[in-house]
CSV table of C-alpha atoms in Angstrom, one decimal:
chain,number,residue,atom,x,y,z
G,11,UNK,CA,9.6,42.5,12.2
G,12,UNK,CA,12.1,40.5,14.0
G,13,UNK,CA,14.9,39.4,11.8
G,14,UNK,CA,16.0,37.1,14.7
G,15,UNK,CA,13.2,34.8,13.8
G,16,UNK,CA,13.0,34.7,10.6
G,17,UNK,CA,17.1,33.8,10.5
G,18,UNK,CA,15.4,31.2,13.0
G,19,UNK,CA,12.9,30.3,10.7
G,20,UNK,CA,15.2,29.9,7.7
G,21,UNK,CA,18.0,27.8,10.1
G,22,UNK,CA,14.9,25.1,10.6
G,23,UNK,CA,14.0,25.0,7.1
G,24,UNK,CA,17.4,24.5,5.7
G,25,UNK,CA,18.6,22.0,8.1
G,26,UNK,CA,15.9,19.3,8.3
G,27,UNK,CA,17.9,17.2,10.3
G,28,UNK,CA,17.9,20.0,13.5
G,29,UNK,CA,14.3,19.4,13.4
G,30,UNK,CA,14.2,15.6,13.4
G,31,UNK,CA,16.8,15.8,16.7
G,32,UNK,CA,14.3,17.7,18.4
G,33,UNK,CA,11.1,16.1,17.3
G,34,UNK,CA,12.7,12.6,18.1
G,35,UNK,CA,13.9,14.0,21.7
G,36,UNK,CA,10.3,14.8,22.7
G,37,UNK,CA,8.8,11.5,20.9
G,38,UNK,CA,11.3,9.6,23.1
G,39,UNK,CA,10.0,11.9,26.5
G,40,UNK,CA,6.9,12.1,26.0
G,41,UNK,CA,4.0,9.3,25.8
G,42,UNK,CA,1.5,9.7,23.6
G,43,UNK,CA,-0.3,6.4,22.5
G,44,UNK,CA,-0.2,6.7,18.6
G,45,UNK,CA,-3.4,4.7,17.0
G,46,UNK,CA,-2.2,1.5,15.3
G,47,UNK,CA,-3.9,0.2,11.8
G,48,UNK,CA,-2.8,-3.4,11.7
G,49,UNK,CA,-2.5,-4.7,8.3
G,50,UNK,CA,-3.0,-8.1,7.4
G,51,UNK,CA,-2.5,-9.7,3.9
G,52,UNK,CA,-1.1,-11.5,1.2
G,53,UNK,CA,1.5,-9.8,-1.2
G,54,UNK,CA,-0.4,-7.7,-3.7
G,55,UNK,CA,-3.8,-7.5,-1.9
G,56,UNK,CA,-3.7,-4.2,-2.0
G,57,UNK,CA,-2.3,-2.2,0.9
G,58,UNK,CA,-0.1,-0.1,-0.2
G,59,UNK,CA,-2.7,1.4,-2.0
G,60,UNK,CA,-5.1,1.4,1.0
G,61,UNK,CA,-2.2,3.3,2.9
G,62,UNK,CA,-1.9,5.6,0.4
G,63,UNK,CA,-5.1,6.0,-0.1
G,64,UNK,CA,-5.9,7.0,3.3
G,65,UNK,CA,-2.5,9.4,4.4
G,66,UNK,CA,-2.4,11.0,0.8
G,67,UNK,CA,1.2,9.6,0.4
G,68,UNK,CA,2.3,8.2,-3.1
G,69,UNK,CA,5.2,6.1,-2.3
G,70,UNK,CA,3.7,4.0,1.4
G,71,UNK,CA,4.8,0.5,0.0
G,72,UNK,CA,6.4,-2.0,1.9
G,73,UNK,CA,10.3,-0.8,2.1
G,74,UNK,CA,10.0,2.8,1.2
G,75,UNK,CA,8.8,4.4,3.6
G,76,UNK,CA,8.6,1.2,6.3
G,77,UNK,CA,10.8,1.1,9.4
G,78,UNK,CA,11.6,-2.7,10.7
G,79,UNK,CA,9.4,-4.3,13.2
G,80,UNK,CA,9.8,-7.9,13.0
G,81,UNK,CA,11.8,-10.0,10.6
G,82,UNK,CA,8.3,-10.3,8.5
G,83,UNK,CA,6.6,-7.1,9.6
G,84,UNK,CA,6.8,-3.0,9.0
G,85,UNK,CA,5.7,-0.1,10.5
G,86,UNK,CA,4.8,3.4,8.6
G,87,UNK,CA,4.3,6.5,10.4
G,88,UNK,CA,1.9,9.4,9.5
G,89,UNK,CA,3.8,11.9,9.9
G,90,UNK,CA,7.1,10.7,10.0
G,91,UNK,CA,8.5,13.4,12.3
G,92,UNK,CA,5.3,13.0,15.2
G,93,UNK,CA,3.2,10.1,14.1
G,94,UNK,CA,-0.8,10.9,14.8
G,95,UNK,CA,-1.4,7.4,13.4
G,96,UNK,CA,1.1,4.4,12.5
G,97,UNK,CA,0.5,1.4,9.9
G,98,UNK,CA,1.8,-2.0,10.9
G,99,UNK,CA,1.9,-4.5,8.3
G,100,UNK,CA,2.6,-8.0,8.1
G,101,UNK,CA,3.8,-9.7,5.4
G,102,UNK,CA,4.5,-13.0,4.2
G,103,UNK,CA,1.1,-14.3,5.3
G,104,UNK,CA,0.2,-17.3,2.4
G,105,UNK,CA,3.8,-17.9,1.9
G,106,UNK,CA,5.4,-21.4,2.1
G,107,UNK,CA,7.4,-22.1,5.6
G,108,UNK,CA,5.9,-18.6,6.8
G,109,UNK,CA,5.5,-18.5,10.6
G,110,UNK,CA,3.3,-15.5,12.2
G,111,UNK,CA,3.8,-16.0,15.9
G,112,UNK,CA,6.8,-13.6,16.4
G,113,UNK,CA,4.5,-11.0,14.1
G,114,UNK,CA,1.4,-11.6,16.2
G,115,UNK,CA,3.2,-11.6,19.5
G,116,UNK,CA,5.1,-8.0,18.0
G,117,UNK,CA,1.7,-6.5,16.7
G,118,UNK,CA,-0.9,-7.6,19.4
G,119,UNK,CA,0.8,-5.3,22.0
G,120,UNK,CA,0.3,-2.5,19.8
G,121,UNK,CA,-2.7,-2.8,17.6
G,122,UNK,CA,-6.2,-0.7,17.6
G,123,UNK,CA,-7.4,-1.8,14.6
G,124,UNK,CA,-6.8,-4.5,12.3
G,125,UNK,CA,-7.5,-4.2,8.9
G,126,UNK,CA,-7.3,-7.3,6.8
G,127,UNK,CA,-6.8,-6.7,3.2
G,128,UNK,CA,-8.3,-9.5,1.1
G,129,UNK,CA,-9.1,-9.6,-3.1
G,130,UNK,CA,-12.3,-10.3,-3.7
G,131,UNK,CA,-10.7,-12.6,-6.4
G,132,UNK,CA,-8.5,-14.9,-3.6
G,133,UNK,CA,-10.5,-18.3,-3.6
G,134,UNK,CA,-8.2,-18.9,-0.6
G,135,UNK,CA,-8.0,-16.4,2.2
G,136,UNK,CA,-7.2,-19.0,5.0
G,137,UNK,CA,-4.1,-18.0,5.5
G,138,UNK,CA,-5.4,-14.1,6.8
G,139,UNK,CA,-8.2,-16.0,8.4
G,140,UNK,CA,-6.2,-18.3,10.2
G,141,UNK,CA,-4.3,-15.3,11.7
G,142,UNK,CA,-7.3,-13.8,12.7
G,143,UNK,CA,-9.2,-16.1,14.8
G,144,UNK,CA,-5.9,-16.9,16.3
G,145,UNK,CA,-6.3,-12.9,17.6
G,146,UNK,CA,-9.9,-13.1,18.3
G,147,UNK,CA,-9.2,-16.0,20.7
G,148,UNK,CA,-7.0,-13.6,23.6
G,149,UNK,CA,-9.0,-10.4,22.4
G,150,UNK,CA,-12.1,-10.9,21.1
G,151,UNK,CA,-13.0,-7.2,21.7
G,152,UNK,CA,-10.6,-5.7,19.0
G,153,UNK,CA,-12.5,-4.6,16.1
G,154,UNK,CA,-11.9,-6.1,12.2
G,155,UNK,CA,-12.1,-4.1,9.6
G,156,UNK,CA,-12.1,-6.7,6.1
G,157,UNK,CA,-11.1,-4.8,2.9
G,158,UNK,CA,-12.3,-7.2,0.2
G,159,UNK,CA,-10.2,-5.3,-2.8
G,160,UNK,CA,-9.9,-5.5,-6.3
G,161,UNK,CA,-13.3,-6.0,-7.2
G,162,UNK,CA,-12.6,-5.4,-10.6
G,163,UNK,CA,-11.3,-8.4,-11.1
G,164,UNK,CA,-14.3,-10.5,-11.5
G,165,UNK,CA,-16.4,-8.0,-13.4
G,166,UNK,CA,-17.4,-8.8,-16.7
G,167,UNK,CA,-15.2,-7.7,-19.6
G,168,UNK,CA,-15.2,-4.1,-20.4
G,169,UNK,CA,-17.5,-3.2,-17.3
G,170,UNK,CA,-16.8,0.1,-15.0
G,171,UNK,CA,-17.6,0.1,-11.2
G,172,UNK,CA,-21.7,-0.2,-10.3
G,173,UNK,CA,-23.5,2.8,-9.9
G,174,UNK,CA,-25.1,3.5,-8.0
G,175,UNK,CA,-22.8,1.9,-5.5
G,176,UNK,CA,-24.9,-1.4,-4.7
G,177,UNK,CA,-22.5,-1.6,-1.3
G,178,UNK,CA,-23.8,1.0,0.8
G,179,UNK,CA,-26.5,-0.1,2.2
G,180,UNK,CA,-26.7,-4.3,3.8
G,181,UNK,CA,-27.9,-6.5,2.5
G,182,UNK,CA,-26.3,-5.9,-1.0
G,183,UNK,CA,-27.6,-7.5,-4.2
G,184,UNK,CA,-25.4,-7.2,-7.4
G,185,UNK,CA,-26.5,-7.6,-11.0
G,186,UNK,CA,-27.4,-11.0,-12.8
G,187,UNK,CA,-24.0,-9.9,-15.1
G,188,UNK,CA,-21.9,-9.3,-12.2
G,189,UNK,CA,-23.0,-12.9,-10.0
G,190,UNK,CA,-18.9,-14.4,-9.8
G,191,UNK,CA,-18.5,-11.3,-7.8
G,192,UNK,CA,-21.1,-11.7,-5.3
G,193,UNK,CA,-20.5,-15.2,-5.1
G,194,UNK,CA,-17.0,-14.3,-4.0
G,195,UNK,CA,-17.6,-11.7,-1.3
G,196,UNK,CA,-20.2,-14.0,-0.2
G,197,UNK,CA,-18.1,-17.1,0.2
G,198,UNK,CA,-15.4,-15.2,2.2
G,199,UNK,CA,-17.7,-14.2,4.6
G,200,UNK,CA,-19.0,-17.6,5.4
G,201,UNK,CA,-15.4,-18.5,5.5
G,202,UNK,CA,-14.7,-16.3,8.4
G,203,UNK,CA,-18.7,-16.5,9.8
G,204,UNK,CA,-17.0,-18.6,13.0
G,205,UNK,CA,-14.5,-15.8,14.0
G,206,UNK,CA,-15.1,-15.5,17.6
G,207,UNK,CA,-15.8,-11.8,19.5
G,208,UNK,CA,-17.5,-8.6,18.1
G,209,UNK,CA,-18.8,-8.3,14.5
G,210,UNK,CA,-16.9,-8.0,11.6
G,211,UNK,CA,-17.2,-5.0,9.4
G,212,UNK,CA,-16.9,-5.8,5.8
G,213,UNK,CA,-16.2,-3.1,2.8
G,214,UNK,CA,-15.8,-3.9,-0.7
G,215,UNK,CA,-13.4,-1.8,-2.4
G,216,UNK,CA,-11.7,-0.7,-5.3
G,217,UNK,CA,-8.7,1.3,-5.3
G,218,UNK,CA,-7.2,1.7,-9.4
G,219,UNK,CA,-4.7,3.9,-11.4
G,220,UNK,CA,-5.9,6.3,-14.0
G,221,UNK,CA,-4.1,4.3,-16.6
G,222,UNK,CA,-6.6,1.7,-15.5
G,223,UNK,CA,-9.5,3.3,-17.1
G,224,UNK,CA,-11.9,3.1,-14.0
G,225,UNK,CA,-14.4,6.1,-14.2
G,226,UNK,CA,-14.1,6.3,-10.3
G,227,UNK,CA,-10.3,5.4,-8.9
G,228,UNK,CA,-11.3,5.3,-5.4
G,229,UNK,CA,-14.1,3.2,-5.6
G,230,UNK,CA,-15.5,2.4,-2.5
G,231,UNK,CA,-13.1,4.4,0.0
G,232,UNK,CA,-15.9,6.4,1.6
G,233,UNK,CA,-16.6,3.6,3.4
G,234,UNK,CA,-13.5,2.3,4.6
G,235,UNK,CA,-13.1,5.8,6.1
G,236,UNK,CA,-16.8,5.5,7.9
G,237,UNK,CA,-15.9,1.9,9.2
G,238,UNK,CA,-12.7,4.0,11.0
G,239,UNK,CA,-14.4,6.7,11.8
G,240,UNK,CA,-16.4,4.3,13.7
G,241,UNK,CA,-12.8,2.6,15.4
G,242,UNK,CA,-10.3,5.3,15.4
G,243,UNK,CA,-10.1,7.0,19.0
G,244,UNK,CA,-10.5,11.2,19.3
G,245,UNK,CA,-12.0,11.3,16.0
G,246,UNK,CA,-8.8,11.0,14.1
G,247,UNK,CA,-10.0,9.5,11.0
G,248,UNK,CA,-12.0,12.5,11.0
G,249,UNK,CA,-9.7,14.8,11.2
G,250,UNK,CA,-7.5,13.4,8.4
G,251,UNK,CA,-9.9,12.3,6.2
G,252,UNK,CA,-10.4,14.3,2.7
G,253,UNK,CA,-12.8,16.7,1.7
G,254,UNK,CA,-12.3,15.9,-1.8
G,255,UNK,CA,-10.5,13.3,-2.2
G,256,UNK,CA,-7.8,13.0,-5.1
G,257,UNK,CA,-5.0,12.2,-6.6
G,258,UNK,CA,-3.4,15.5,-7.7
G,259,UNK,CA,-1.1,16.9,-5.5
G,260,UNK,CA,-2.5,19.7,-4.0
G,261,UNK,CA,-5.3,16.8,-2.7
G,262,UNK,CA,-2.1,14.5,-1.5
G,263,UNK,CA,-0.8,17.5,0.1
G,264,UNK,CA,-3.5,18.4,2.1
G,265,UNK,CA,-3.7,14.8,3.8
G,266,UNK,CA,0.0,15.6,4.7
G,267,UNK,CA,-0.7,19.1,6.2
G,268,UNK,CA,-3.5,17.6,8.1
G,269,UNK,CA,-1.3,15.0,9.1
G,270,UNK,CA,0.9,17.6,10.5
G,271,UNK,CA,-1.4,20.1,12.3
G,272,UNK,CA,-3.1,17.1,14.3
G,273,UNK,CA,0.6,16.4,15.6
G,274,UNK,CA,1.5,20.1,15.9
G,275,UNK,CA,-1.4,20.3,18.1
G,276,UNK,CA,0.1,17.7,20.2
G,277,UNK,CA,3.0,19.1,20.8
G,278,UNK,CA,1.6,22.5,21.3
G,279,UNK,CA,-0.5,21.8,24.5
G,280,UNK,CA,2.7,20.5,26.4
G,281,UNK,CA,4.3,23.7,28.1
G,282,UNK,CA,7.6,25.4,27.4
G,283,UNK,CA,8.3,22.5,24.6
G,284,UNK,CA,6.2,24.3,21.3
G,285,UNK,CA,8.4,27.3,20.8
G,286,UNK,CA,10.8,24.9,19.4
G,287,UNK,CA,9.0,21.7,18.6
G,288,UNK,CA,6.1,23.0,16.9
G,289,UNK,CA,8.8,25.1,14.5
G,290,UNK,CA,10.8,21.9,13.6
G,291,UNK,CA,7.5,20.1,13.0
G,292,UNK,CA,6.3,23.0,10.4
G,293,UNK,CA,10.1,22.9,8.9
G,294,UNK,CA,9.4,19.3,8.4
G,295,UNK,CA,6.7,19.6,7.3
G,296,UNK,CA,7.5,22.1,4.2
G,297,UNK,CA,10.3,19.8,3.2
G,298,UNK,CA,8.0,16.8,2.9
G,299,UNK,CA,5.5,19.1,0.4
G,300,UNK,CA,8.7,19.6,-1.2
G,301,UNK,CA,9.3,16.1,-2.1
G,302,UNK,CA,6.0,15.3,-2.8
G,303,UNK,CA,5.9,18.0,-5.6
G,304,UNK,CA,9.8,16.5,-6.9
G,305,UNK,CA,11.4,19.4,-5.3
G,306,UNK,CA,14.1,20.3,-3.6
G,307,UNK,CA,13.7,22.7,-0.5
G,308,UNK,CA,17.0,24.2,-0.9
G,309,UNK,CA,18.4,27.6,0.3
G,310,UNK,CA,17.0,29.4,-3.2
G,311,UNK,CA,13.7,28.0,-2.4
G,312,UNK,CA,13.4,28.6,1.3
G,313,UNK,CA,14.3,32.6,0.4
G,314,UNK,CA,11.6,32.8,-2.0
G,315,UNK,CA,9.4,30.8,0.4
G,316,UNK,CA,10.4,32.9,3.6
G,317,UNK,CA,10.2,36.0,1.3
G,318,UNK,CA,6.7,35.1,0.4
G,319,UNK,CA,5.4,35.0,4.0
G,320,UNK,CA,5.9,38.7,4.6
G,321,UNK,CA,6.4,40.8,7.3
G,322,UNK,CA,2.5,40.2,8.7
G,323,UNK,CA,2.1,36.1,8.8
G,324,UNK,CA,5.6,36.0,9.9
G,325,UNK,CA,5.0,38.6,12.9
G,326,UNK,CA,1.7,36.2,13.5
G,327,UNK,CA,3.8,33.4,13.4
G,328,UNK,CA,5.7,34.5,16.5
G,329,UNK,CA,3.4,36.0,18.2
G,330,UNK,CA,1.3,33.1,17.9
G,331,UNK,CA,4.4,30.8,19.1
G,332,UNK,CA,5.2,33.2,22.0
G,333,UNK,CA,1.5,33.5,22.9
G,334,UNK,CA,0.5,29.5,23.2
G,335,UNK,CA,3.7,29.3,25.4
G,336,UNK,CA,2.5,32.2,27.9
G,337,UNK,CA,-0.7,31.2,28.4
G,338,UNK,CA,-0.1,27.8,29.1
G,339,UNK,CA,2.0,29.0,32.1
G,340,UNK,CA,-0.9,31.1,33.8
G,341,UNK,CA,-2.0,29.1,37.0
G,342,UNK,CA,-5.2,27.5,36.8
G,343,UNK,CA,-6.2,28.5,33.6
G,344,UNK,CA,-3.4,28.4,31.5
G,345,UNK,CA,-2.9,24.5,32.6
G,346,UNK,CA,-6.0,23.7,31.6
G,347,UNK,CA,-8.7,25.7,28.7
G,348,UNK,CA,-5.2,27.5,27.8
G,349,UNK,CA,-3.3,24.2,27.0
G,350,UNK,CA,-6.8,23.6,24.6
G,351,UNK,CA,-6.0,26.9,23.4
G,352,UNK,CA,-2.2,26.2,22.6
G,353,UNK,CA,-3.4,22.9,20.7
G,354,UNK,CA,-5.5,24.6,18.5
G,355,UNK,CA,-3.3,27.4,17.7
G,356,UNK,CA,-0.5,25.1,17.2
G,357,UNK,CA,-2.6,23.0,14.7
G,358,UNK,CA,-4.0,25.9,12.8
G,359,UNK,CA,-1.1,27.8,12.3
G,360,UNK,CA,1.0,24.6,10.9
G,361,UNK,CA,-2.4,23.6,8.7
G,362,UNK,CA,-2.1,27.4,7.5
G,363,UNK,CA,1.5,27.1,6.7
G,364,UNK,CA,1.0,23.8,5.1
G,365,UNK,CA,-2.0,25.0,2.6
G,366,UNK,CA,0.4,28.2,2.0
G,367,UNK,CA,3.3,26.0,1.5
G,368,UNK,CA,1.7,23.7,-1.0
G,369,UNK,CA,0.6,26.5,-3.0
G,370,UNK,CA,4.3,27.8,-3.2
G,371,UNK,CA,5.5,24.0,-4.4
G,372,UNK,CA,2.8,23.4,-6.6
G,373,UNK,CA,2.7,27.1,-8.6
G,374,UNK,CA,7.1,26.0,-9.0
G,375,UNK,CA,6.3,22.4,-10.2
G,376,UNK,CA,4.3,24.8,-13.3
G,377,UNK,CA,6.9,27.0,-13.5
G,378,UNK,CA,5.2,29.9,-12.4
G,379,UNK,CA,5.6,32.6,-9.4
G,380,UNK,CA,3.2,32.7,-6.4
G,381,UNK,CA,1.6,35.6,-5.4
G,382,UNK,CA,1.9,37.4,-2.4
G,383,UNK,CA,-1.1,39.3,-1.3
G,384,UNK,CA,-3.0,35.9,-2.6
G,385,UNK,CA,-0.5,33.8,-0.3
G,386,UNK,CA,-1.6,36.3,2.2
G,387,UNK,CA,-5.0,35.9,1.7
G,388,UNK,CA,-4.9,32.2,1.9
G,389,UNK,CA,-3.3,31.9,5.1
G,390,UNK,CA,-5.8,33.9,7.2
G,391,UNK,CA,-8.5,32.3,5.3
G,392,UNK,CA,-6.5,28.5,6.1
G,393,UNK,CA,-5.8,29.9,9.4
G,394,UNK,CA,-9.7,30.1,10.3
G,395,UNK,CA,-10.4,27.0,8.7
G,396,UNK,CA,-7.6,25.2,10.4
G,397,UNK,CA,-8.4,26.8,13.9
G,398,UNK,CA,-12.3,25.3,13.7
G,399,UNK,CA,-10.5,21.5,12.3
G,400,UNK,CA,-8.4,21.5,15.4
G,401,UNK,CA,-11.2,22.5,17.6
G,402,UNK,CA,-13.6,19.5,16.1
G,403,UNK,CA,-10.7,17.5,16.7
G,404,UNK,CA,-10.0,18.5,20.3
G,405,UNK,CA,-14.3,17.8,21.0
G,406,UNK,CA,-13.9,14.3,19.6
């Protein structure tokens, strides 16, 4: 076992800040086009919730988490440290004396998606509209993606969500009880019938809180991840999308580790740059798990968690590390199927880490003490899984 890298090892994991340096040196090097969701909105339409829905992140709202754009508009990255895919929302849209020209001019450059956020309950969505068709006139090819949220609030009293779901199939009919509703999604869509360019995809959704007393709390998201899947280049909606989508943490924290690996896979088909990058990305990683469970990863926690890996993943670990870089180097073949190579191990060893990591935070957030040989046993099993999520990723 080499004690030199697992002082390495622990060096990244207690100084987060070592790893952010690097991570933002090869962001600012290298250029790889991040996929932009572009949100459009009134206040409380429901984004946030759609962004957290979708990354797994509790707190994505509109200054935590956002980075200044515009005067009126935000950006979110996913991850934070390598972003595989970045949120830009405007806001103020519907607001007296609000002007969206510098927003549009800032987000046009940089959008691949715009997702406008609407309730179903707005009797006046002009405002989003407006900003659309003003789009749609100098690129009529970008796809729309309509969220038509809160449906709730035009059910009748004491009514859950429909089942079966009467949205996934078109054309839609609702219930004699629930006709305010369909009169509603109906009349938005012959508000925006003249918008100009390719088709508009439309999904009805419902995003709620347990404390709301929905039977289903993601009502609806399915779809909004089969419109993307649609949109989204290199199958990256794919790739981060759920299994089994939930709340809990251990469901957040797989979005996160996902997040992560699709990154770390990035990084690790660029030659002579992964040894180090691909380390401060996992370190990153584990500190954000950390949060996420109301943890701190301090020096107690990373010797348990370095402790926990063992001699064998940790002798894995480097030889995996030392191995992508080597390849990649081999004329000919190391350029090409062994930089393939390089991205997949990257990305499965920092999806194994992550699933490892998370079951470390979440068994100290219950007070109790993870095992080892099952750690162990999880991270070859999460190392197989991740290797054949990276490689779907790489085919799409």
């Amino acid at each position: 076992m080499d004690n030199g890298f697992l002082d390495k090892l622990k060096a990244f994991l207690l100084d987060p800040h070592r790893g952010e340096q690097v991570l933002r040196a090869i962001g600012e090097d290298a250029e790889r086009p991040v996929p932009v969701i572009w949100l459009l909105g009134k206040t409380q339409s429901g984004k946030s919730s759609i962004v957290s829905a979708l990354t797994g992140h509790p707190r994505a709202q509109v200054g935590n988490g956002y980075a200044p754009c515009t005067r009126t508009a935000g950006t979110f990255d996913f991850p934070a440290s390598v972003p595989v895919l970045r949120f830009l929302d405007t806001r103020g849209l519907g607001e007296v004396s609000y002007d969206p020209a510098e927003d549009i001019a800032a987000c046009a450059a940089r959008s691949h998606v715009i997702l406008a956020v609407v309730r179903a309950s707005d009797p006046r969505p002009q405002p989003v509209f407006d900003v659309l068709h003003q789009v749609r006139r100098t690129h009529p090819d970008w796809p729309v993606v309509v969220a038509q949220t809160c449906l709730h609030d035009l059910y009748p009293p004491g009514a859950d969500h429909l089942v079966p779901d009467p949205f996934s199939a078109e054309p839609y009919r609702l219930p004699d009880t629930h006709q305010d509703l369909s009169r509603m999604l109906q009349e938005q869509r012959r508000l925006l019938a003249s918008l100009p360019g390719v088709a508009v995809v439309w999904v009805p959704i419902d995003l709620t809180q347990a404390e709301d007393g929905f039977e289903e709390p993601n009502y609806g998201l399915a779809r909004l991840w089969d419109a993307l899947e649609t949109i989204l280049p290199h199958g990256l909606a794919l790739a981060l999308r759920q299994d089994h989508p939930g709340q809990g943490y251990l469901a957040r924290a797989r979005q996160q580790i996902t997040g992560h690996a699709v990154a770390a896979a990035g990084l690790g088909a660029v030659p002579l740059v992964d040894l180090v990058a691909v380390a401060a990305m996992q370190g990153k990683m584990l500190h954000a798990l950390a949060r996420m469970a109301g943890q701190e990863f301090d020096a107690r926690a990373v010797g348990e968690f370095v402790g926990l890996l063992g001699g064998g993943i940790a002798t894995s670990w480097l030889l995996g590390q030392a191995g992508r870089t080597v390849v990649k180097l081999v004329p000919g073949w190391g350029q090409t199927l062994g930089a393939v190579w390089g991205a997949t191990q990257a990305g499965a060893t920092t999806y194994a880490l992550g699933q490892v990591g998370a079951r470390f935070f979440d068994a100290r957030q219950r007070g109790q003490v993870a095992d080892a040989a099952a750690m162990k046993k999880l991270y070859a099993e999460e190392l197989a899984a991740g290797r054949e999520l990276l490689k779907e990723k790489l085919r799409g």
